CSV table of C-alpha atoms in Angstrom, one decimal:
chain,number,residue,atom,x,y,z
A,1,MET,CA,-15.2,-125.6,-66.6
A,2,THR,CA,-17.3,-126.0,-63.1
A,3,LEU,CA,-14.9,-128.5,-60.9
A,4,SER,CA,-14.1,-125.0,-59.1
A,5,HIS,CA,-17.2,-124.5,-58.8
A,6,THR,CA,-18.9,-124.0,-55.1
A,7,ALA,CA,-22.0,-126.4,-54.5
A,8,LEU,CA,-24.4,-123.6,-54.0
A,9,GLU,CA,-22.7,-121.9,-57.2
A,10,LEU,CA,-23.3,-124.6,-59.6
A,11,ALA,CA,-26.9,-124.6,-58.3
A,12,ASP,CA,-27.0,-121.2,-58.9
A,13,GLY,CA,-26.1,-121.5,-62.5
A,14,TYR,CA,-28.6,-124.5,-62.8
A,15,ARG,CA,-31.3,-122.7,-61.7
A,16,ARG,CA,-30.4,-119.8,-64.0
A,17,GLY,CA,-29.6,-121.7,-66.8
A,18,GLU,CA,-26.6,-120.7,-67.5
A,19,LEU,CA,-24.6,-124.2,-66.2
A,20,SER,CA,-26.1,-128.0,-66.7
A,21,PRO,CA,-25.7,-131.0,-64.5
A,22,VAL,CA,-25.3,-132.8,-67.9
A,23,ASP,CA,-21.7,-131.2,-67.9
A,24,ALA,CA,-21.0,-130.6,-64.9
A,25,ALA,CA,-21.1,-134.5,-64.0
A,26,GLU,CA,-19.4,-135.2,-67.6
A,27,GLU,CA,-16.6,-132.9,-66.5
A,28,VAL,CA,-16.1,-135.0,-63.1
A,29,LEU,CA,-16.6,-138.2,-64.8
A,30,THR,CA,-13.8,-137.0,-67.1
A,31,ALA,CA,-11.2,-135.4,-64.5
A,32,ILE,CA,-11.8,-138.6,-61.8
A,33,ASP,CA,-10.3,-140.9,-65.0
A,34,ARG,CA,-7.2,-138.4,-65.7
A,35,VAL,CA,-6.2,-137.6,-61.4
A,36,ASP,CA,-7.8,-139.9,-59.6
A,37,GLY,CA,-4.9,-142.2,-60.7
A,38,GLU,CA,-2.3,-140.1,-58.5
A,39,ILE,CA,-4.6,-139.9,-55.1
A,40,ASN,CA,-6.7,-143.0,-55.2
A,41,ALA,CA,-10.1,-141.2,-53.8
A,42,PHE,CA,-12.3,-143.6,-55.2
A,43,CYS,CA,-13.2,-147.2,-54.8
A,44,HIS,CA,-16.6,-147.1,-57.1
A,45,VAL,CA,-17.5,-145.2,-60.2
A,46,ASP,CA,-20.7,-145.7,-62.3
A,47,ARG,CA,-20.6,-143.6,-65.6
A,48,ASP,CA,-24.0,-144.3,-66.6
A,49,ALA,CA,-25.6,-144.1,-63.8
A,50,THR,CA,-24.1,-140.9,-63.0
A,51,LEU,CA,-24.8,-139.7,-66.4
A,52,THR,CA,-28.6,-140.6,-66.1
A,53,ALA,CA,-29.3,-139.1,-62.7
A,54,ALA,CA,-28.0,-135.9,-64.2
A,55,ARG,CA,-30.1,-136.2,-66.9
A,56,SER,CA,-32.9,-136.4,-64.9
A,57,SER,CA,-31.5,-133.3,-62.8
A,58,GLU,CA,-31.6,-131.4,-65.9
A,59,GLU,CA,-35.0,-131.8,-66.7
A,60,ARG,CA,-36.4,-131.1,-63.6
A,61,TYR,CA,-34.7,-127.9,-64.0
A,62,HIS,CA,-36.4,-127.5,-67.3
A,63,ARG,CA,-39.5,-128.0,-65.7
A,64,GLY,CA,-38.3,-125.6,-62.7
A,65,GLU,CA,-38.9,-128.1,-60.7
A,66,PRO,CA,-35.7,-128.9,-58.8
A,67,LEU,CA,-36.1,-130.9,-56.1
A,68,SER,CA,-33.8,-129.3,-53.7
A,69,PRO,CA,-31.6,-126.4,-53.3
A,70,LEU,CA,-28.8,-129.3,-54.3
A,71,ASP,CA,-30.5,-130.7,-56.8
A,72,GLY,CA,-27.7,-132.0,-59.7
A,73,VAL,CA,-24.6,-131.0,-57.6
A,74,PRO,CA,-22.2,-133.8,-58.0
A,75,THR,CA,-21.7,-135.6,-54.6
A,76,THR,CA,-19.6,-138.7,-53.2
A,77,ILE,CA,-20.9,-141.1,-50.1
A,78,LYS,CA,-17.9,-143.1,-48.3
A,79,ASP,CA,-17.5,-146.4,-48.8
A,80,ILE,CA,-19.6,-147.1,-45.2
A,81,PHE,CA,-22.7,-146.2,-46.1
A,82,TYR,CA,-25.0,-148.7,-47.9
A,83,THR,CA,-26.1,-148.1,-51.6
A,84,ARG,CA,-28.6,-149.2,-52.9
A,85,GLY,CA,-27.4,-151.8,-56.0
A,86,VAL,CA,-23.9,-150.5,-55.1
A,87,PRO,CA,-21.2,-152.3,-53.0
A,88,THR,CA,-20.2,-151.4,-50.2
A,89,LEU,CA,-17.2,-153.2,-48.9
A,90,ARG,CA,-16.1,-150.8,-46.4
A,91,GLY,CA,-12.4,-151.1,-47.3
A,92,SER,CA,-12.0,-155.1,-46.4
A,93,ARG,CA,-11.4,-158.4,-48.1
A,94,LEU,CA,-13.7,-160.0,-45.4
A,95,LEU,CA,-16.7,-158.4,-47.3
A,96,ALA,CA,-15.3,-157.7,-51.0
A,97,ASP,CA,-14.5,-161.7,-51.2
A,98,LYS,CA,-17.8,-163.0,-49.8
A,99,PRO,CA,-19.8,-164.8,-52.6
A,100,GLY,CA,-21.9,-162.1,-54.6
A,101,ALA,CA,-20.5,-159.3,-53.2
A,102,SER,CA,-20.0,-157.6,-56.1
A,103,ASP,CA,-24.1,-158.4,-57.1
A,104,PRO,CA,-25.7,-154.9,-57.1
A,105,ALA,CA,-28.5,-157.3,-55.9
A,106,SER,CA,-27.0,-158.4,-52.7
A,107,TRP,CA,-26.8,-154.4,-51.8
A,108,PRO,CA,-30.8,-153.8,-51.7
A,109,ASP,CA,-30.9,-151.0,-49.1
A,110,ASP,CA,-29.8,-147.3,-48.6
A,111,ALA,CA,-28.6,-145.9,-45.6
A,112,PRO,CA,-30.5,-142.8,-44.2
A,113,VAL,CA,-28.0,-140.2,-46.0
A,114,THR,CA,-27.8,-142.1,-48.8
A,115,SER,CA,-31.7,-141.6,-49.3
A,116,ALA,CA,-31.6,-138.1,-48.3
A,117,VAL,CA,-29.1,-137.6,-51.5
A,118,GLY,CA,-31.3,-139.1,-53.7
A,119,GLU,CA,-34.4,-137.4,-52.2
A,120,ALA,CA,-32.5,-134.4,-53.1
A,121,GLY,CA,-31.4,-135.1,-56.3
A,122,CYS,CA,-27.7,-134.7,-55.9
A,123,VAL,CA,-25.7,-136.5,-58.5
A,124,VAL,CA,-23.9,-139.3,-56.7
A,125,ILE,CA,-20.1,-139.8,-58.8
A,126,GLY,CA,-19.1,-142.8,-56.8
A,127,LYS,CA,-18.2,-143.9,-53.7
A,128,THR,CA,-14.7,-142.6,-51.8
A,129,THR,CA,-12.2,-145.2,-50.2
A,130,THR,CA,-11.8,-145.8,-46.5
A,131,PRO,CA,-8.9,-147.3,-44.2
A,132,GLU,CA,-10.6,-150.9,-43.4
A,133,PHE,CA,-14.1,-150.3,-41.5
A,134,ALA,CA,-13.2,-147.0,-40.7
A,135,TRP,CA,-10.8,-148.2,-37.9
A,136,LYS,CA,-8.1,-145.2,-38.0
A,137,GLY,CA,-6.8,-141.9,-38.9
A,138,VAL,CA,-5.4,-142.3,-42.0
A,139,THR,CA,-6.7,-144.0,-45.5
A,140,ASP,CA,-5.1,-147.3,-46.7
A,141,ASN,CA,-6.2,-150.7,-47.0
A,142,THR,CA,-5.1,-153.8,-48.3
A,143,LEU,CA,-8.4,-153.8,-50.9
A,144,THR,CA,-7.9,-150.4,-52.5
A,145,GLY,CA,-4.4,-149.5,-51.5
A,146,ILE,CA,-3.4,-146.4,-50.2
A,147,THR,CA,-5.3,-143.0,-50.5
A,148,ARG,CA,-3.0,-140.0,-51.1
A,149,ASN,CA,-3.2,-136.0,-50.3
A,150,PRO,CA,-3.9,-133.9,-53.1
A,151,HIS,CA,-1.8,-130.9,-52.0
A,152,ASP,CA,1.2,-133.7,-51.5
A,153,PRO,CA,0.7,-137.5,-53.2
A,154,GLY,CA,3.4,-138.5,-50.9
A,155,LEU,CA,1.3,-137.4,-48.0
A,156,THR,CA,-1.8,-139.2,-46.4
A,157,PRO,CA,-5.3,-137.3,-46.1
A,158,GLY,CA,-6.4,-138.3,-43.3
A,159,GLY,CA,-9.2,-140.7,-42.4
A,160,SER,CA,-10.9,-142.0,-42.1
A,161,SER,CA,-13.0,-140.2,-44.4
A,162,GLY,CA,-9.5,-139.6,-46.1
A,163,GLY,CA,-11.2,-140.1,-50.1
A,164,ALA,CA,-13.8,-138.1,-49.3
A,165,ALA,CA,-11.4,-135.3,-48.3
A,166,ALA,CA,-9.4,-135.7,-51.7
A,167,ALA,CA,-11.9,-135.6,-53.9
A,168,VAL,CA,-13.2,-132.7,-52.4
A,169,ALA,CA,-9.9,-131.1,-52.1
A,170,ALA,CA,-9.0,-132.2,-55.9
A,171,GLY,CA,-11.9,-130.6,-57.3
A,172,LEU,CA,-13.9,-134.3,-58.2
A,173,GLY,CA,-17.3,-133.1,-56.8
A,174,GLN,CA,-18.4,-130.3,-54.7
A,175,LEU,CA,-20.4,-132.8,-51.4
A,176,ALA,CA,-18.6,-135.3,-49.7
A,177,LEU,CA,-20.6,-137.5,-47.3
A,178,GLY,CA,-18.1,-139.3,-44.5
A,179,THR,CA,-18.5,-140.7,-41.0
A,180,ASP,CA,-16.9,-139.6,-37.8
A,181,GLY,CA,-16.4,-141.9,-35.0
A,182,GLY,CA,-13.0,-140.0,-33.4
A,183,GLY,CA,-12.4,-137.6,-36.1
A,184,SER,CA,-12.8,-139.2,-39.4
A,185,VAL,CA,-14.5,-136.0,-41.1
A,186,ARG,CA,-12.3,-133.7,-39.8
A,187,ILE,CA,-8.9,-135.1,-39.4
A,188,PRO,CA,-8.7,-135.3,-43.6
A,189,ALA,CA,-10.6,-132.2,-43.8
A,190,ALA,CA,-7.3,-130.2,-41.4
A,191,PHE,CA,-5.5,-132.5,-43.9
A,192,CYS,CA,-6.5,-131.4,-47.2
A,193,GLY,CA,-7.9,-127.8,-46.1
A,194,ILE,CA,-11.4,-128.0,-46.5
A,195,VAL,CA,-14.4,-127.7,-44.2
A,196,ALA,CA,-16.4,-130.8,-42.3
A,197,LEU,CA,-18.7,-130.7,-40.2
A,198,LYS,CA,-19.5,-133.3,-37.4
A,199,PRO,CA,-23.2,-132.7,-36.2
A,200,THR,CA,-24.0,-133.3,-32.6
A,201,TYR,CA,-25.0,-137.1,-32.2
A,202,GLY,CA,-28.4,-138.1,-33.7
A,203,VAL,CA,-29.0,-135.1,-35.7
A,204,ILE,CA,-28.6,-137.0,-39.0
A,205,PRO,CA,-29.7,-140.6,-38.8
A,206,MET,CA,-27.8,-143.9,-38.9
A,207,PHE,CA,-29.0,-147.0,-40.2
A,208,PRO,CA,-27.4,-149.8,-39.9
A,209,SER,CA,-26.0,-148.8,-36.3
A,210,SER,CA,-22.4,-148.3,-35.8
A,211,PRO,CA,-20.2,-151.0,-34.4
A,212,PHE,CA,-18.6,-148.2,-32.9
A,213,GLY,CA,-21.9,-147.4,-31.3
A,214,THR,CA,-22.7,-143.5,-30.0
A,215,LEU,CA,-18.9,-142.5,-31.1
A,216,ALA,CA,-20.2,-142.6,-35.0
A,217,HIS,CA,-21.6,-139.7,-36.4
A,218,ALA,CA,-22.5,-138.6,-40.2
A,219,GLY,CA,-21.4,-135.5,-41.5
A,220,PRO,CA,-21.1,-133.5,-44.3
A,221,MET,CA,-17.6,-132.4,-46.1
A,222,THR,CA,-17.3,-129.5,-48.8
A,223,ARG,CA,-15.4,-126.6,-50.1
A,224,THR,CA,-16.8,-123.8,-47.8
A,225,VAL,CA,-19.1,-123.4,-44.7
A,226,ALA,CA,-22.5,-122.3,-46.6
A,227,ASP,CA,-22.3,-125.2,-48.9
A,228,THR,CA,-21.9,-127.7,-45.6
A,229,ALA,CA,-24.5,-125.9,-43.9
A,230,ALA,CA,-26.8,-126.6,-47.1
A,231,PHE,CA,-25.7,-129.9,-46.9
A,232,MET,CA,-26.6,-130.2,-43.8
A,233,ASP,CA,-30.1,-128.7,-44.2
A,234,THR,CA,-30.4,-131.6,-47.1
A,235,LEU,CA,-29.4,-134.4,-44.2
A,236,LEU,CA,-31.9,-133.6,-41.9
A,237,ARG,CA,-34.6,-136.0,-43.0
A,238,PRO,CA,-35.9,-138.3,-40.0
A,239,ASP,CA,-35.0,-142.3,-40.6
A,240,PRO,CA,-37.5,-144.8,-38.6
A,241,ARG,CA,-35.0,-147.4,-38.6
A,242,ASP,CA,-32.4,-145.5,-36.2
A,243,TRP,CA,-34.2,-145.3,-32.7
A,244,SER,CA,-31.4,-143.3,-31.5
A,245,ALA,CA,-31.5,-140.4,-33.6
A,246,VAL,CA,-33.3,-137.0,-32.2
A,247,PRO,CA,-36.7,-136.5,-33.6
A,248,ALA,CA,-37.0,-134.0,-36.9
A,249,ARG,CA,-39.0,-131.9,-34.7
A,250,ALA,CA,-36.3,-131.2,-31.9
A,251,THR,CA,-34.1,-130.1,-34.4
A,252,THR,CA,-35.7,-128.3,-37.1
A,253,PRO,CA,-33.5,-125.2,-37.9
A,254,GLY,CA,-36.0,-122.1,-38.1
A,255,PRO,CA,-36.0,-120.1,-41.2
A,256,GLY,CA,-33.5,-121.2,-43.7
A,257,GLY,CA,-32.1,-123.5,-41.6
A,258,TYR,CA,-28.1,-124.1,-41.4
A,259,LEU,CA,-27.3,-122.0,-44.6
A,260,ALA,CA,-29.3,-118.7,-42.8
A,261,ALA,CA,-26.5,-119.4,-40.0
A,262,ALA,CA,-23.8,-118.9,-42.7
A,263,VAL,CA,-25.3,-116.5,-44.0
A,264,ASP,CA,-25.7,-114.3,-40.7
A,265,GLY,CA,-22.2,-115.3,-40.2
A,266,SER,CA,-20.4,-113.8,-43.2
A,267,ARG,CA,-22.9,-110.6,-43.0
A,268,GLY,CA,-21.5,-107.4,-41.5
A,269,ASP,CA,-18.7,-106.1,-39.9
A,270,ARG,CA,-19.1,-107.5,-36.8
A,271,PRO,CA,-21.1,-110.7,-36.9
A,272,LEU,CA,-19.9,-112.4,-33.6
A,273,GLU,CA,-20.3,-109.5,-31.3
A,274,GLY,CA,-20.7,-110.4,-27.5
A,275,LEU,CA,-20.2,-114.3,-28.7
A,276,ARG,CA,-18.1,-115.9,-25.5
A,277,VAL,CA,-15.0,-118.2,-27.2
A,278,ALA,CA,-12.6,-120.0,-25.0
A,279,TYR,CA,-9.5,-120.8,-26.8
A,280,SER,CA,-7.5,-123.4,-25.8
A,281,PRO,CA,-4.0,-124.4,-28.1
A,282,ASP,CA,-3.8,-128.0,-27.0
A,283,LEU,CA,-6.8,-128.9,-24.5
A,284,GLY,CA,-4.2,-129.0,-21.7
A,285,PHE,CA,-2.8,-132.3,-22.5
A,286,GLY,CA,-1.6,-132.4,-25.6
A,287,THR,CA,1.4,-131.2,-27.8
A,288,THR,CA,0.8,-128.5,-30.7
A,289,ASP,CA,3.3,-128.2,-33.2
A,290,PRO,CA,4.5,-124.4,-33.6
A,291,GLU,CA,3.7,-123.7,-37.2
A,292,VAL,CA,0.2,-125.1,-36.5
A,293,GLU,CA,-0.4,-122.9,-33.1
A,294,ARG,CA,0.6,-119.7,-34.7
A,295,GLU,CA,-1.8,-120.3,-37.9
A,296,VAL,CA,-4.4,-121.4,-35.3
A,297,GLY,CA,-3.9,-118.0,-32.8
A,298,ARG,CA,-4.0,-115.8,-36.1
A,299,ALA,CA,-7.1,-117.1,-36.6
A,300,VAL,CA,-8.3,-116.6,-33.3
A,301,ALA,CA,-7.3,-112.9,-33.2
A,302,VAL,CA,-9.5,-112.1,-36.1
A,303,LEU,CA,-12.2,-113.7,-34.2
A,304,GLU,CA,-11.8,-110.8,-31.3
A,305,SER,CA,-11.9,-108.3,-34.7
A,306,LEU,CA,-15.2,-109.7,-35.4
A,307,GLY,CA,-16.5,-108.9,-32.1
A,308,ALA,CA,-16.0,-112.0,-30.2
A,309,ARG,CA,-14.7,-112.1,-26.2
A,310,VAL,CA,-11.7,-114.4,-26.2
A,311,GLU,CA,-10.1,-116.1,-23.4
A,312,THR,CA,-7.6,-118.8,-23.5
A,313,VAL,CA,-8.2,-121.3,-21.0
A,314,ASP,CA,-8.2,-124.9,-21.3
A,315,PRO,CA,-11.6,-126.6,-20.6
A,316,GLY,CA,-10.4,-128.4,-17.3
A,317,ILE,CA,-10.4,-132.4,-18.6
A,318,THR,CA,-7.8,-135.2,-19.0
A,319,ASP,CA,-6.8,-136.9,-21.8
A,320,PRO,CA,-9.8,-139.6,-22.2
A,321,VAL,CA,-7.8,-141.9,-24.4
A,322,ASP,CA,-7.9,-145.2,-22.3
A,323,ALA,CA,-11.7,-144.6,-22.1
A,324,PHE,CA,-11.6,-144.4,-25.4
A,325,HIS,CA,-9.9,-147.2,-27.0
A,326,VAL,CA,-12.3,-149.4,-24.6
A,327,LEU,CA,-15.0,-148.4,-26.5
A,328,TRP,CA,-13.4,-148.0,-29.6
A,329,PHE,CA,-11.6,-151.8,-29.9
A,330,ALA,CA,-14.6,-153.4,-28.4
A,331,GLY,CA,-16.2,-152.0,-31.2
A,332,LEU,CA,-13.6,-153.3,-33.7
A,333,ALA,CA,-13.7,-156.7,-32.4
A,334,ALA,CA,-17.3,-156.9,-32.6
A,335,VAL,CA,-16.9,-155.8,-36.3
A,336,LEU,CA,-14.9,-158.8,-36.5
A,337,ALA,CA,-17.1,-161.5,-34.6
A,338,PRO,CA,-19.1,-162.1,-37.5
A,339,HIS,CA,-16.1,-163.3,-39.9
A,340,GLY,CA,-15.4,-166.1,-37.8
A,341,PRO,CA,-12.3,-166.5,-35.3
A,342,GLY,CA,-9.6,-166.1,-38.4
A,343,ALA,CA,-10.5,-163.3,-39.4
A,344,VAL,CA,-8.4,-161.0,-38.0
A,345,ASP,CA,-5.5,-163.3,-39.9
A,346,HIS,CA,-7.2,-161.5,-42.9
A,347,VAL,CA,-7.3,-157.8,-42.0
A,348,ASP,CA,-5.1,-154.3,-42.2
A,349,PRO,CA,-1.6,-155.8,-40.8
A,350,SER,CA,-2.0,-152.5,-38.1
A,351,MET,CA,-5.6,-153.4,-37.0
A,352,ARG,CA,-4.4,-156.6,-36.5
A,353,GLU,CA,-1.7,-155.3,-34.4
A,354,ALA,CA,-3.7,-152.7,-32.5
A,355,LEU,CA,-6.3,-155.3,-31.5
A,356,GLY,CA,-3.2,-157.1,-30.2
A,357,ARG,CA,-2.4,-154.4,-28.0
A,358,TYR,CA,-6.2,-153.5,-27.2
A,359,HIS,CA,-8.5,-156.8,-26.4
A,360,ASP,CA,-9.9,-159.0,-23.9
A,361,TYR,CA,-11.9,-156.2,-22.6
A,362,SER,CA,-14.3,-156.9,-19.9
A,363,ALA,CA,-17.9,-155.8,-18.9
A,364,ALA,CA,-16.4,-153.8,-16.4
A,365,ASP,CA,-13.8,-151.9,-18.2
A,366,TYR,CA,-16.6,-151.1,-20.7
A,367,LEU,CA,-18.9,-149.7,-17.9
A,368,ASP,CA,-15.7,-148.0,-16.3
A,369,ALA,CA,-15.0,-146.1,-19.9
A,370,VAL,CA,-18.5,-145.2,-20.2
A,371,ALA,CA,-18.5,-143.7,-16.5
A,372,VAL,CA,-15.4,-142.1,-17.7
A,373,ARG,CA,-17.1,-140.4,-21.1
A,374,MET,CA,-20.0,-139.3,-19.0
A,375,ALA,CA,-18.6,-137.5,-16.4
A,376,LEU,CA,-16.4,-136.0,-19.5
A,377,GLY,CA,-20.0,-134.7,-20.8
A,378,ALA,CA,-20.6,-133.0,-18.4
A,379,ARG,CA,-17.6,-131.5,-17.5
A,380,MET,CA,-17.9,-130.0,-21.2
A,381,ALA,CA,-21.7,-128.7,-20.5
A,382,ASP,CA,-20.6,-127.4,-17.6
A,383,PHE,CA,-17.7,-125.6,-19.3
A,384,HIS,CA,-20.7,-123.8,-21.9
A,385,GLN,CA,-22.3,-122.5,-19.3
A,386,ALA,CA,-19.3,-119.6,-19.5
A,387,HIS,CA,-18.0,-120.1,-22.9
A,388,ASP,CA,-20.4,-120.7,-26.0
A,389,ILE,CA,-17.6,-121.7,-28.3
A,390,LEU,CA,-14.5,-123.7,-27.9
A,391,ILE,CA,-11.8,-123.3,-30.3
A,392,THR,CA,-8.6,-125.8,-31.2
A,393,PRO,CA,-6.6,-127.1,-33.7
A,394,THR,CA,-8.2,-129.8,-35.4
A,395,THR,CA,-4.9,-131.4,-35.3
A,396,PRO,CA,-1.7,-130.8,-33.4
A,397,ILE,CA,0.3,-131.4,-36.4
A,398,ALA,CA,-0.2,-131.1,-39.9
A,399,ALA,CA,-0.4,-134.3,-43.0
A,400,PHE,CA,2.8,-136.9,-42.6
A,401,ALA,CA,3.9,-139.8,-45.1
A,402,ALA,CA,1.2,-142.0,-46.4
A,403,GLY,CA,1.2,-145.6,-46.1
A,404,SER,CA,1.8,-145.3,-42.3
A,405,ASP,CA,-0.4,-145.0,-39.6
A,406,VAL,CA,1.4,-142.1,-37.8
A,407,PRO,CA,4.3,-139.5,-38.5
A,408,PRO,CA,7.7,-141.2,-39.1
A,409,GLY,CA,9.8,-142.0,-35.5
A,410,TRP,CA,6.7,-141.3,-33.6
A,411,HIS,CA,6.7,-142.0,-30.1
A,412,SER,CA,3.4,-144.4,-30.1
A,413,PRO,CA,1.9,-146.9,-32.7
A,414,ASP,CA,-1.6,-145.8,-31.7
A,415,TRP,CA,-3.8,-142.9,-34.4
A,416,THR,CA,-5.1,-141.7,-31.4
A,417,SER,CA,-1.9,-140.4,-30.3
A,418,TRP,CA,-1.4,-137.8,-32.9
A,419,THR,CA,-4.8,-136.5,-32.5
A,420,PRO,CA,-6.1,-135.6,-29.5
A,421,TYR,CA,-8.2,-133.0,-30.0
A,422,THR,CA,-10.8,-134.8,-32.2
A,423,TYR,CA,-11.9,-138.0,-30.2
A,424,PRO,CA,-12.8,-136.3,-26.8
A,425,PHE,CA,-16.0,-134.7,-28.8
A,426,ASN,CA,-17.1,-137.5,-30.3
A,427,MET,CA,-17.2,-139.1,-26.1
A,428,THR,CA,-19.1,-136.2,-25.5
A,429,GLN,CA,-21.2,-136.2,-28.8
A,430,GLN,CA,-21.1,-132.0,-29.1
A,431,PRO,CA,-20.8,-130.0,-33.0
A,432,ALA,CA,-17.4,-129.9,-33.9
A,433,LEU,CA,-16.8,-128.3,-37.3
A,434,SER,CA,-13.2,-128.0,-39.0
A,435,VAL,CA,-11.9,-125.0,-41.4
A,436,PRO,CA,-9.0,-124.3,-43.1
A,437,CYS,CA,-7.2,-121.5,-41.1
A,438,GLY,CA,-4.0,-120.9,-42.8
A,439,THR,CA,-0.7,-123.4,-43.9
A,440,THR,CA,2.5,-124.7,-42.4
A,441,ASP,CA,5.9,-123.2,-43.9
A,442,ALA,CA,5.7,-126.1,-46.6
A,443,GLY,CA,2.1,-124.9,-47.6
A,444,LEU,CA,0.1,-128.1,-45.8
A,445,PRO,CA,-3.4,-127.1,-45.0
A,446,VAL,CA,-3.6,-126.1,-41.2
A,447,GLY,CA,-7.4,-126.8,-39.5
A,448,LEU,CA,-9.3,-125.0,-37.2
A,449,GLN,CA,-12.1,-126.8,-35.2
A,450,VAL,CA,-15.0,-124.8,-33.6
A,451,VAL,CA,-17.0,-126.7,-30.9
A,452,GLY,CA,-19.9,-125.8,-29.4
A,453,ALA,CA,-22.2,-127.2,-26.8
A,454,ARG,CA,-24.6,-130.4,-27.8
A,455,PHE,CA,-27.4,-129.3,-30.4
A,456,GLU,CA,-25.4,-125.8,-30.8
A,457,ASP,CA,-25.1,-127.1,-34.4
A,458,ARG,CA,-25.8,-123.7,-36.2
A,459,LEU,CA,-23.9,-121.5,-33.7
A,460,VAL,CA,-20.9,-123.5,-34.8
A,461,VAL,CA,-21.6,-123.1,-38.1
A,462,ARG,CA,-22.0,-119.5,-37.8
A,463,VAL,CA,-18.6,-119.0,-36.3
A,464,GLY,CA,-17.3,-121.1,-39.0
A,465,ALA,CA,-18.8,-118.9,-41.8
A,466,ALA,CA,-17.5,-115.8,-40.1
A,467,LEU,CA,-13.9,-116.4,-39.9
A,468,GLU,CA,-13.8,-118.2,-43.2
A,469,ALA,CA,-15.3,-114.9,-44.7
A,470,ALA,CA,-12.8,-113.1,-42.3
A,471,LEU,CA,-9.9,-115.1,-43.8
A,472,GLY,CA,-10.4,-115.3,-47.1
A,473,GLN,CA,-8.6,-118.6,-49.0
A,474,VAL,CA,-5.7,-119.4,-46.9
A,475,VAL,CA,-5.1,-122.5,-48.8
A,476,PRO,CA,-3.6,-122.7,-52.1
A,477,THR,CA,-5.3,-125.1,-54.9
A,478,PRO,CA,-3.8,-128.5,-54.3
A,479,ARG,CA,-1.0,-129.9,-56.9
A,480,VAL,CA,-3.4,-132.1,-58.1
A,481,HIS,CA,-6.3,-130.5,-58.8
A,482,ALA,CA,-9.2,-131.1,-61.7
A,483,ALA,CA,-9.7,-127.8,-63.1
A,484,GLU,CA,-5.9,-127.5,-63.7
A,485,ARG,CA,-4.9,-126.3,-67.2
A,486,PRO,CA,-2.5,-128.9,-68.9
A,487,GLY,CA,1.1,-127.4,-69.3
A,488,ASP,CA,1.1,-124.9,-66.6
A,489,GLY,CA,0.0,-126.0,-63.4
A,490,ARG,CA,-2.1,-123.6,-62.5
A,491,PRO,CA,-6.0,-123.3,-61.5
């Protein structure tokens, strides 16, 4: 059975002739039928298209001509990215109810990342769920319902790439594409116990442009840092449709690429010798659950044993949430504008309520928010003159009840109120990686966030790989997992 293999293990088995892309695809498809009803990670699966792609991959391996190091690996795509011939409904009835929405001919374009996945020969299994227009940090919508956490289906997987994270954690595909506008790959990675990278803005091209502007990034989500690195190498393809993307020549990752950085991080006894690490348990303004802080603190101590020079220090910033809300909700209003003045009456009720709280921003308000963002970016750039890496918890809490935007009894209705350590780094466009670092007393995953200066993505990957290698497997197999043997609940 291939469901518990990593992406790189699968590809190695293909090259050796020991594993089959067709068998791997069939196992995932069968597993989706068996377990996705418990977690609702998928909104679209096309068995015929998946098996056709898998057979093509297998033929390439038989000829000794794989398209990439990840050819044939089962992959999912968040239902935000355009995918040729497949509806991209973004969790919204506003799109699903349009005439022709289900017609493959209505969807003629691939997003840059979708094209990259196809050109690499990855086998697309399906599209994963998202909250409506990816607007919040949990995953539910009125179109596809509530997506649930494989570790406990009563809990949320986080969001907005919650379907992607739940699929990876549950063994339903090794690679997933997500988006991150305020933490949307990192939050669900932390809640589901997987790895996710928000690269520096512009490193991975985006098209069409996000309504959330330059807050929005595309990012890989996988089970290991090495898989994330290998997927990054696959996604680094220029696309002229994104005028804001960084030219490929400026991001050429050097010999071996991101995967080489991951390998370097897991090699030797002290792979981080001399690295200057700042550890901030709360960024100077948050409140972190003691169990989360305990697990992150233990992992930080491990970084010291790997040679890093760790200093507990805050970056000297204040919470930029008010500015983030201006940028975020102005973008969300722009999403709804083409659907007419009554559109807000037909969206996620919590979105409607949030837009009631945050609306009617002026151009001056927007420019003031941009000024806050620029000052924050300048402060973090200065901070990284003295510190190579910043470590924080990914989220200050573990997963909470599914179907709610915030934990029960929470002091605020805003999703941003419980994830203050993610959205600042969308505003600054820095690379940020979430890596599992332990569990709460209840056995729920805890994520550690590795933040680097802009364009220091490979350093972030190297640190994550070193930590992962030193910690080993710190998160148990989820309760809902495709590779469980019937009857005993064990992998």
